Short mmCIF file of C-alpha atoms and ligand atoms in Angstrom, two decimals:
data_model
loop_
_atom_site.label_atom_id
_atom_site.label_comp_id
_atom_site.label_asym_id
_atom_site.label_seq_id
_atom_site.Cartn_x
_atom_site.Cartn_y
_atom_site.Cartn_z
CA UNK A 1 117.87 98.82 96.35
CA UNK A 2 120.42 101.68 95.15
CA UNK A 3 120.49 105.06 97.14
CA UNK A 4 122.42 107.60 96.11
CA UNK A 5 123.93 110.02 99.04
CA UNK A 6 124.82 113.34 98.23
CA UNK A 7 127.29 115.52 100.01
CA UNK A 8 127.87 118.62 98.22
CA UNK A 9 128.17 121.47 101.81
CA UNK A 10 126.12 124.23 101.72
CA UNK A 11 124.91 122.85 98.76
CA UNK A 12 123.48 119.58 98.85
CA UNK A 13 119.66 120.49 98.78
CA UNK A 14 120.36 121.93 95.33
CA UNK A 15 122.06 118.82 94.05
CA UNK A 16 119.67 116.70 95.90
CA UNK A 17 116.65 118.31 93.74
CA UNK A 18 118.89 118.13 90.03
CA UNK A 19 119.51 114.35 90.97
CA UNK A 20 115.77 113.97 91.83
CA UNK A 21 115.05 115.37 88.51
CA UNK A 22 117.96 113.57 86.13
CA UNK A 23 117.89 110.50 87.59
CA UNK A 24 114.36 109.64 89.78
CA UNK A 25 114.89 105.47 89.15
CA UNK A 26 117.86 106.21 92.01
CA UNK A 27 116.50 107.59 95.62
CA UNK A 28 118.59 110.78 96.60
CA UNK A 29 119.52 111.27 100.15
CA UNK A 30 121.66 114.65 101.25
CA UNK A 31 123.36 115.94 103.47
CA UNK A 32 122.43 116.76 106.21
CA UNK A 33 120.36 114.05 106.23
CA UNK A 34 122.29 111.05 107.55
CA UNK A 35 123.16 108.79 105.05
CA UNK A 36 121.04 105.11 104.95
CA UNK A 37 124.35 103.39 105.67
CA UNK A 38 122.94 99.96 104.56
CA UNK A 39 121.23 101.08 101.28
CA UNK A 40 124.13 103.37 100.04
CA UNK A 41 125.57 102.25 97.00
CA UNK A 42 126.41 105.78 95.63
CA UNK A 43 127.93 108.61 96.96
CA UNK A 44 128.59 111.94 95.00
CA UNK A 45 130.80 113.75 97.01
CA UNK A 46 133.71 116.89 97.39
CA UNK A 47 135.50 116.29 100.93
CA UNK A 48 133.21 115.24 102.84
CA UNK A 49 134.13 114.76 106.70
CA UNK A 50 136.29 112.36 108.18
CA UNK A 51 135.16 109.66 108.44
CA UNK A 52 131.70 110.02 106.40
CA UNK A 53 133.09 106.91 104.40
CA UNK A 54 133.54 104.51 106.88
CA UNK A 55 129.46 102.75 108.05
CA UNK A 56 128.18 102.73 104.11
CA UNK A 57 128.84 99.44 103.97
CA UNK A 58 126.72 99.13 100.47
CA UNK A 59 129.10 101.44 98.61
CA UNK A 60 129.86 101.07 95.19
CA UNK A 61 131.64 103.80 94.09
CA UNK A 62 132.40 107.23 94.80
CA UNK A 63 131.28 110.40 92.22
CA UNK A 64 133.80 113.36 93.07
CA UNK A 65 131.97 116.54 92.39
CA UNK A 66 135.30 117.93 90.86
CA UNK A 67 138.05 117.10 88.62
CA UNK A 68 140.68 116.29 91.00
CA UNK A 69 140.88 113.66 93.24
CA UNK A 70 144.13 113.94 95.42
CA UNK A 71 141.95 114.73 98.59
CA UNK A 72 139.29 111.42 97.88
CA UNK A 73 142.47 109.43 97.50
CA UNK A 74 144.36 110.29 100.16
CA UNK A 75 141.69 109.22 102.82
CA UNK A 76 141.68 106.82 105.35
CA UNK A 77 137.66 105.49 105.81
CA UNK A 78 137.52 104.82 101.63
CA UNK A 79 138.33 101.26 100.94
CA UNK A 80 140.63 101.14 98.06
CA UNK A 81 138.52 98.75 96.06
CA UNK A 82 135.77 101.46 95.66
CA UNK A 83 135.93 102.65 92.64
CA UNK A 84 136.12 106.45 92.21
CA UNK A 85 134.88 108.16 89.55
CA UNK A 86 135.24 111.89 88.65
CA UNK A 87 133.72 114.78 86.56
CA UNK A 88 135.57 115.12 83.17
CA UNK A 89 135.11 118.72 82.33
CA UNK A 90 131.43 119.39 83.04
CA UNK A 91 131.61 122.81 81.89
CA UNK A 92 135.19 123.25 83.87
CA UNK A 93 137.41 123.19 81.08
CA UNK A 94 136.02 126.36 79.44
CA UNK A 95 136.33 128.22 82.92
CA UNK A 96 139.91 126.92 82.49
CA UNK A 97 140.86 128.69 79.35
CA UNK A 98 139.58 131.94 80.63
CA UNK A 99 141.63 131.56 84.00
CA UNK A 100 144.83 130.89 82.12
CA UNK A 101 144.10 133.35 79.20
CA UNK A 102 143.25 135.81 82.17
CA UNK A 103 147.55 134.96 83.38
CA UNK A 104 148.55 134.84 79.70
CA UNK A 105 147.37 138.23 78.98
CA UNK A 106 148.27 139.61 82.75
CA UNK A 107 152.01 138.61 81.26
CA UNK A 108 151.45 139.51 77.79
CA UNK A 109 149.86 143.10 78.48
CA UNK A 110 152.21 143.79 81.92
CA UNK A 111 149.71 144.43 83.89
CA UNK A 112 151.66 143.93 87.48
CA UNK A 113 154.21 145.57 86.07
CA UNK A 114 151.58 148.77 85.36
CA UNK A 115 149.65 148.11 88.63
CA UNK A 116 153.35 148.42 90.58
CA UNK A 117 153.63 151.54 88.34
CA UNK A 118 150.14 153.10 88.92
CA UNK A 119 151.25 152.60 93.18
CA UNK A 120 153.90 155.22 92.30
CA UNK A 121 151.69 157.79 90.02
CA UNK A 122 154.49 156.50 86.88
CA UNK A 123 153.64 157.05 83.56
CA UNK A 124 156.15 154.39 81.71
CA UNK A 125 155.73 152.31 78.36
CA UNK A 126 156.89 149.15 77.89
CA UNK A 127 157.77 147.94 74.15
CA UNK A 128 154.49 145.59 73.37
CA UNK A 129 154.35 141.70 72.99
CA UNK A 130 153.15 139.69 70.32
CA UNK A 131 150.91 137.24 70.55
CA UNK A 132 153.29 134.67 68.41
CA UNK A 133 156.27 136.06 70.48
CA UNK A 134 154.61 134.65 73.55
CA UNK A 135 155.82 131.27 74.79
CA UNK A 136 153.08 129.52 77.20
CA UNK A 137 153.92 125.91 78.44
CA UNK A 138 151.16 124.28 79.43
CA UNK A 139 151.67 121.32 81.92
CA UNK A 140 148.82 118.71 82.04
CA UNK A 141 147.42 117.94 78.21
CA UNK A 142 143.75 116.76 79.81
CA UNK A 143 140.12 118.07 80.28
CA UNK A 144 141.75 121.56 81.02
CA UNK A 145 145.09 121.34 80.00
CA UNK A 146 144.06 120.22 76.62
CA UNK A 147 141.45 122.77 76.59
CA UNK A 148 143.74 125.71 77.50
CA UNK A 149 146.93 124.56 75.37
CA UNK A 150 144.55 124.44 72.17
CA UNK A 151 142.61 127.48 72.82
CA UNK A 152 145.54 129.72 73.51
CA UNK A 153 147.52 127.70 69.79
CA UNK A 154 144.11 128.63 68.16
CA UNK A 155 144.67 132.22 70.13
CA UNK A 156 147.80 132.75 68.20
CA UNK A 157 150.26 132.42 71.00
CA UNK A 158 153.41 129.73 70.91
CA UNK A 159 152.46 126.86 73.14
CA UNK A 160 153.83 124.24 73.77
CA UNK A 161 152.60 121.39 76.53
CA UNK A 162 153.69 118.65 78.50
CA UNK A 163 151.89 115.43 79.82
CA UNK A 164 152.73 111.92 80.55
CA UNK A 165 152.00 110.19 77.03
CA UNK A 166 152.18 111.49 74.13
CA UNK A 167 149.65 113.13 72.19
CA UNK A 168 148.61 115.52 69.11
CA UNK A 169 147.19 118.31 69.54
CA UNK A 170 146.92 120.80 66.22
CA UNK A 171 148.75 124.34 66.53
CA UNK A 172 150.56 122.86 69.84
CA UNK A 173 154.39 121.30 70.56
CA UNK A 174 153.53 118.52 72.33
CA UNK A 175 156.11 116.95 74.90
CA UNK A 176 155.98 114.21 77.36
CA UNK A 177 157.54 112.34 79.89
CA UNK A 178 160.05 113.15 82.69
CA UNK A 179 163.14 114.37 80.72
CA UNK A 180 161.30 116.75 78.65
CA UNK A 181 159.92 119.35 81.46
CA UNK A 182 162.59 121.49 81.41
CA UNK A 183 162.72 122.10 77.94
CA UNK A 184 159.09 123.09 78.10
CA UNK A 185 160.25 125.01 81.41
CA UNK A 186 162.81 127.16 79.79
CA UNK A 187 160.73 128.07 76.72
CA UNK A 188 157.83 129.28 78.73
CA UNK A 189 157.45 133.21 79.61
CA UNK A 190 153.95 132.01 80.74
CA UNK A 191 153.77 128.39 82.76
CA UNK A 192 150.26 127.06 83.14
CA UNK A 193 149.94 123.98 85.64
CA UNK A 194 146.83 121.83 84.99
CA UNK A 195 148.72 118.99 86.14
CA UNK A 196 146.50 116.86 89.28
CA UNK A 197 148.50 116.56 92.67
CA UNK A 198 150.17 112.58 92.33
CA UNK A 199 152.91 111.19 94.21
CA UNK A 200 154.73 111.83 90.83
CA UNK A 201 153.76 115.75 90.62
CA UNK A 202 153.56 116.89 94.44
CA UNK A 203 156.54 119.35 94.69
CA UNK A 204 157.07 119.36 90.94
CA UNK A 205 157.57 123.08 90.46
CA UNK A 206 160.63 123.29 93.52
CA UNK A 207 163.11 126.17 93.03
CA UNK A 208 165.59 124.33 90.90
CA UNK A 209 162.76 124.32 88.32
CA UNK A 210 160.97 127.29 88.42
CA UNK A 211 164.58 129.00 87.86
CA UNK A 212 164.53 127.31 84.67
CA UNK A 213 161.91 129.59 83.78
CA UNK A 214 162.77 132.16 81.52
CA UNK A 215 163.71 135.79 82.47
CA UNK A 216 160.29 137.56 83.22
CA UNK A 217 158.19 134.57 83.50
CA UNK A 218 154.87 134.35 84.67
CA UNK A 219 153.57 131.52 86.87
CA UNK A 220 149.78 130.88 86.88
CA UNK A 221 148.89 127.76 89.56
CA UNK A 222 145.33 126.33 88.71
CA UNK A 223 145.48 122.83 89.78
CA UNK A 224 147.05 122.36 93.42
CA UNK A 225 148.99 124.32 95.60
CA UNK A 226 151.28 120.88 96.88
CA UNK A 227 152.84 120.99 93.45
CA UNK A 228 154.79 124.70 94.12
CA UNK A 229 157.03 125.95 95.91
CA UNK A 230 155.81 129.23 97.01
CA UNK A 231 158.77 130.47 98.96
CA UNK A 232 160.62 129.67 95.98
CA UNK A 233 158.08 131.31 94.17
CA UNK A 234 158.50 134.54 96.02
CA UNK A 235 161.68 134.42 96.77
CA UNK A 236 161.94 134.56 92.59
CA UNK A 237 159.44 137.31 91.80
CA UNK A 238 161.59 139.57 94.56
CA UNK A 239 165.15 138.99 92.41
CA UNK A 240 163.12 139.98 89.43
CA UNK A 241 164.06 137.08 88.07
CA UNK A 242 159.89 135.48 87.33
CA UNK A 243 157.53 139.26 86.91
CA UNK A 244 154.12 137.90 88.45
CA UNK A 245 151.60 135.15 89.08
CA UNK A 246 148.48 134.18 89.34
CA UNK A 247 147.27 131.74 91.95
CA UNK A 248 144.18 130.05 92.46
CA UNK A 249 145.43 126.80 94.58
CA UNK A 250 147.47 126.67 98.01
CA UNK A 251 149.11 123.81 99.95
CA UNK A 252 146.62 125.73 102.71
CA UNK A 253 143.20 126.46 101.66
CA UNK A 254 142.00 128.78 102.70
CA UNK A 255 145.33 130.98 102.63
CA UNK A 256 145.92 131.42 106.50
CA UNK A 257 145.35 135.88 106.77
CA UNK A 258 149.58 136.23 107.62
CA UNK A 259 151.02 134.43 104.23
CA UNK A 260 153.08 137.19 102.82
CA UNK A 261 151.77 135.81 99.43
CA UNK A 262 148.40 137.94 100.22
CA UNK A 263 150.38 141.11 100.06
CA UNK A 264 153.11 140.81 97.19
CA UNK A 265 152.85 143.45 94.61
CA UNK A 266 153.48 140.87 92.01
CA UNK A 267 151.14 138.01 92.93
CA UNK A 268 147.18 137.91 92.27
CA UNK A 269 145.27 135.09 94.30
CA UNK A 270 142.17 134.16 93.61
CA UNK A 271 140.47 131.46 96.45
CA UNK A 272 140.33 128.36 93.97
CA UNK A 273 137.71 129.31 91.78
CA UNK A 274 139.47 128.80 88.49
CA UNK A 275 136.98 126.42 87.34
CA UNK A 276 133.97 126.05 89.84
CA UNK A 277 131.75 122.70 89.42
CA UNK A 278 128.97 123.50 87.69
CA UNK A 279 125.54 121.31 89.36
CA UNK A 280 123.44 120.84 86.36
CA UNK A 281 126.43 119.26 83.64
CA UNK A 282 128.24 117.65 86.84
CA UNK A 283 124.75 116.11 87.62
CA UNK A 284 123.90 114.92 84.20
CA UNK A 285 127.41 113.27 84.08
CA UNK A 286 127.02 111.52 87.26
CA UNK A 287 123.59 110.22 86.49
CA UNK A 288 124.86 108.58 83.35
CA UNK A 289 127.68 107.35 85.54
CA UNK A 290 125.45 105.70 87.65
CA UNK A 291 122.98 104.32 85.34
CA UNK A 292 125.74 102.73 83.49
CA UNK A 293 127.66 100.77 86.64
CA UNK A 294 123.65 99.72 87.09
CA UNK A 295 123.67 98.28 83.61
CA UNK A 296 126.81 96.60 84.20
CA UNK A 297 129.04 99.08 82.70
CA UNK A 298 132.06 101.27 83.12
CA UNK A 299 131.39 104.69 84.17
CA UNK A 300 133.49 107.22 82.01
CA UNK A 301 136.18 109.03 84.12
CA UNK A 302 137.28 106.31 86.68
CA UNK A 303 140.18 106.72 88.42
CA UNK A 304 143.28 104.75 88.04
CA UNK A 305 144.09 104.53 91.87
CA UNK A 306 147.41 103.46 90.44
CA UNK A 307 148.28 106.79 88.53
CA UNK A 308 146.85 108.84 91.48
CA UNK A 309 144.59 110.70 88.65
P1 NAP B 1 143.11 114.94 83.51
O1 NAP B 1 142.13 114.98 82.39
O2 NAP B 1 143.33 113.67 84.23
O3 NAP B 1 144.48 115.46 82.91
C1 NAP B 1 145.67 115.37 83.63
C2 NAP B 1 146.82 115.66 82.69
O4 NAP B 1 148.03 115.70 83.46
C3 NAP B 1 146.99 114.57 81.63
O5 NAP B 1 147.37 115.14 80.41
C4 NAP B 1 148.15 113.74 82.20
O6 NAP B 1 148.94 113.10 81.22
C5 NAP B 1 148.96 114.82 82.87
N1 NAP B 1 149.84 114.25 83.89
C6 NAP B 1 149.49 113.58 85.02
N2 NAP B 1 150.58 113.18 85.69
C7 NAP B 1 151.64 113.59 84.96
C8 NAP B 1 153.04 113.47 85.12
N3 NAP B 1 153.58 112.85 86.18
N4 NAP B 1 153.84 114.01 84.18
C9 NAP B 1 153.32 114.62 83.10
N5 NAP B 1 151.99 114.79 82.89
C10 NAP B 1 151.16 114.26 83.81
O7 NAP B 1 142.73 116.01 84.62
P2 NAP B 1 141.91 117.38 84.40
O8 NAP B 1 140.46 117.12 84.38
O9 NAP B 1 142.53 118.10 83.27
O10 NAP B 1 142.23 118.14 85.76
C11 NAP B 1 143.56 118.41 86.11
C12 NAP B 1 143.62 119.03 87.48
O11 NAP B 1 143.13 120.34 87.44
C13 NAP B 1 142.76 118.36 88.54
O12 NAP B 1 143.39 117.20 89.05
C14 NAP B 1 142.65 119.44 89.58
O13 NAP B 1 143.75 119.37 90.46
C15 NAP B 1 142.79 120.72 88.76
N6 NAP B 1 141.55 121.51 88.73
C16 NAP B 1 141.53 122.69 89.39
C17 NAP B 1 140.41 123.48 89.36
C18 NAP B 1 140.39 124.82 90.03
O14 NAP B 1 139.34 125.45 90.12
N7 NAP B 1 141.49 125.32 90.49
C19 NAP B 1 139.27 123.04 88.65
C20 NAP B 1 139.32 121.80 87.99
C21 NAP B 1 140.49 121.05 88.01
P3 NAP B 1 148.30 111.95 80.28
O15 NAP B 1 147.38 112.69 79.34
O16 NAP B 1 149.45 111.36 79.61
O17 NAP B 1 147.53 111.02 81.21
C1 GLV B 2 138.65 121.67 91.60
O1 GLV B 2 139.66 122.03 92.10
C2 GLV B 2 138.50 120.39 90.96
O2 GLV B 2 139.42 119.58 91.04
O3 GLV B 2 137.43 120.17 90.36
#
C-alpha cells in the first residue's frame, strides 16, 4: 500500500483535506500525525525537521511544496537515491512577475529616491525613464525567470537574461553560460535573480560583480539570500554607486531584528513572500506526480541531484 505523508507546518490539515479530495486512491497522513514509517512511500514536504526523513523506510520520492530545493538537498536523513520532485510554477511564476515588476518600476519611477526625499519634506523632480530606456537582466530563464524576462520584453522594457543553456525567448536577449554574466551585469540598471541556490550559484552576486552593475542600479533578490553579498550590497547602495533594492530572500531567514539591512533608507525587504505556494495548483501537480510514478512513470519536475536544481 502507498501513503502519502504530508508536512506542510501550520498548514498541513489544509493540504491533508485538498489531497483527500484530488487524489483519494492514495491515503493522506499529516502532520502532526506521525508518519506510518513502514507504509510511506510519499512525502510532500517544505523543511520539515531534522531528521523527519530518516525511519520512512518505504519512501519513494519526495514532493517539495516549493520551487527550490537547496534546503531538501542539502540534508543529511534523505538518501540520495530518493528521487525529489518539485512544483514547477503552480501559480508561482505569475506572483513572480509582479514581485520583479514591483523592483522594476521602484527603479524606473525612483521611488527610494522620493521616499529618501519625502524624509526631508523635498520637493525635487527627477528627469523620467522610459520604459525602452530601461535595461533589466534577468538571471535564471525558468518557471519564473522565464516568466518575468518575457513579461517585462512584452512590458516594453530592454531585457535581457541569462541561464545555463541557451534558449529563445521572443522580445528578450538571451545569454548563457559562465563568461556571459557580466555582460548581462553591466547592461542591467535593474538585476532580477531567479537563479536556485547550487554549488555553482551560492555567492554568485560577490562585490566584484555587483560593481559591474551599472551606475544607479537596482538589485531585486527573489530566489536565495546565499547567492548575495549583502555587505557588499550595502556597502554599494551607501557610495551611491547601486540606488535601491528589493529583497525578499536572506542567507538568515528570518532576518535576525539587528541586521542593519532592516533600517537602510534604500533597501525594501519583504519576508520571502515573492511567490507563496499556492495549496490547490501545488496539490493538483503533486497528485499527478504521484499517480504517474504509480503508473510507472516520470513525474514532471524531478530534480537533477547532479545540477543541484
Ligand atoms: P528553474 O525552472 O529550475 O529555473 C532555473 C533557471 O536558472 C534555469 O533557467 C537555469 O538554466 C538557470 N540556472 C541554474 N543554474 C545556473 C547557472 N549556474 N548559471 C546560469 N543559469 C543557471 O527554477 P524556478 O522554478 O524558476 O525557480 C528558481 C528559484 O526561484 C528557486 O530555486 C527558488 O530559489 C526561487 N523561488 C523563490 C520564491 C520566493 O518566494 N522568493 C518562490 C519561488 C521560487 P537552464 O534553463 O539552462 O537550466
Ligand atoms: C520558495 O522560495 C520556493 O522555492 O518555492
Amino acid at each position: 500500500m502507498s501513503v502519502l505523508y504530508v508536512h506542510a507546518g501550520d498548514d498541513s490539515a489544509t493540504y491533508r483535506a485538498l489531497f483527500a479530495r484530488e487524489l483519494p486512491e492514495v491515503p493522506c497522513v499529516a502532520f502532526p500525525e506521525p508518519a506510518p514509517t513502514d507504509a510511506t512511500t510519499f512525502v510532500a514536504c517544505w523543511n520539515p525537521p531534522p531528521g523527519f526523513f530518516a525511519p520512512l523506510v518505504a519512501l519513494r520520492a519526495v514532493f517539495a511544496l516549493g520551487a527550490g530545493v537547496d534546503r531538501l538537498l542539502a540534508r543529511a536523513d534523505l538518501p540520495s537515491a530518493v528521487p525529489i520532485v518539485r512544483l514547477l510554477d503552480a501559480g508561482m511564476a505569475d506572483q513572480m512577475v509582479e514581485y520583479a515588476l514591483l523592483g522594476v518600476l521602484m527603479r524606473q519611477r525612483q521611488v527610494v529616491e522620493y521616499r529618501v526625499q519625502q524624509a526631508g519634506s523635498e520637493w525635487r523632480r527627477h528627469p523620467s525613464l522610459a520604459r525602452a530606456d530601461l535595461r533589466v537582466g534577468v538571471l535564471g530563464l525558468g518557471e519564473m525567470g522565464g516568466a518575468v524576462a518575457r513579461a517585462l520584453a512584452r512590458f516594453g522594457y530592454a531585457v535581457a537574461g541569462w541561464s545555463r543553456s541557451p534558449k529563445a525567448i521572443d522580445g528578450v536577449a538571451v545569454h548563457h553560460g559562465d563568461p556571459a554574466l557580466e555582460g548581462v551585469l553591466a547592461r542591467s540598471d535593474v538585476l532580477v535573480n531567479t537563479l536556485p541556490s547550487t554549488p555553482a550559484t551560492r555567492g554568485l552576486l560577490d562585490a566584484a560583480r555587483l560593481a559591474r552593475l551599472p551606475r544607479d542600479a537596482f538589485v531585486v533578490n527573489a530566489s536565495r539570500g546565499d547567492q548575495l553579498d549583502a555587505d557588499a550590497l550595502r556597502r554599494l547602495l551607501d557610495d551611491g554607486h547601486l540606488s535601491g533594492a528589493l529583497l525578499d530572500v536572506f542567507a538568515v531567514e528570518p532576518l535576525p531584528p539587528d541586521d542593519p539591512l532592516w533600517r537602510h533608507p534604500k533597501v525594501t525587504i519583504t519576508p520571502h513572500v515573492a511567490a507563496t505556494t499556492l495549496p490547490q495548483p501545488s496539490v493538483r501537480q503533486v497528485a499527478d506526480g504521484i499517480r504517474r510514478m504509480l503508473r510507472g512513470e516520470a513525474a514532471a519536475g524531478r530534480v537533477d541531484r547532479s545540477r543541484g536544481y
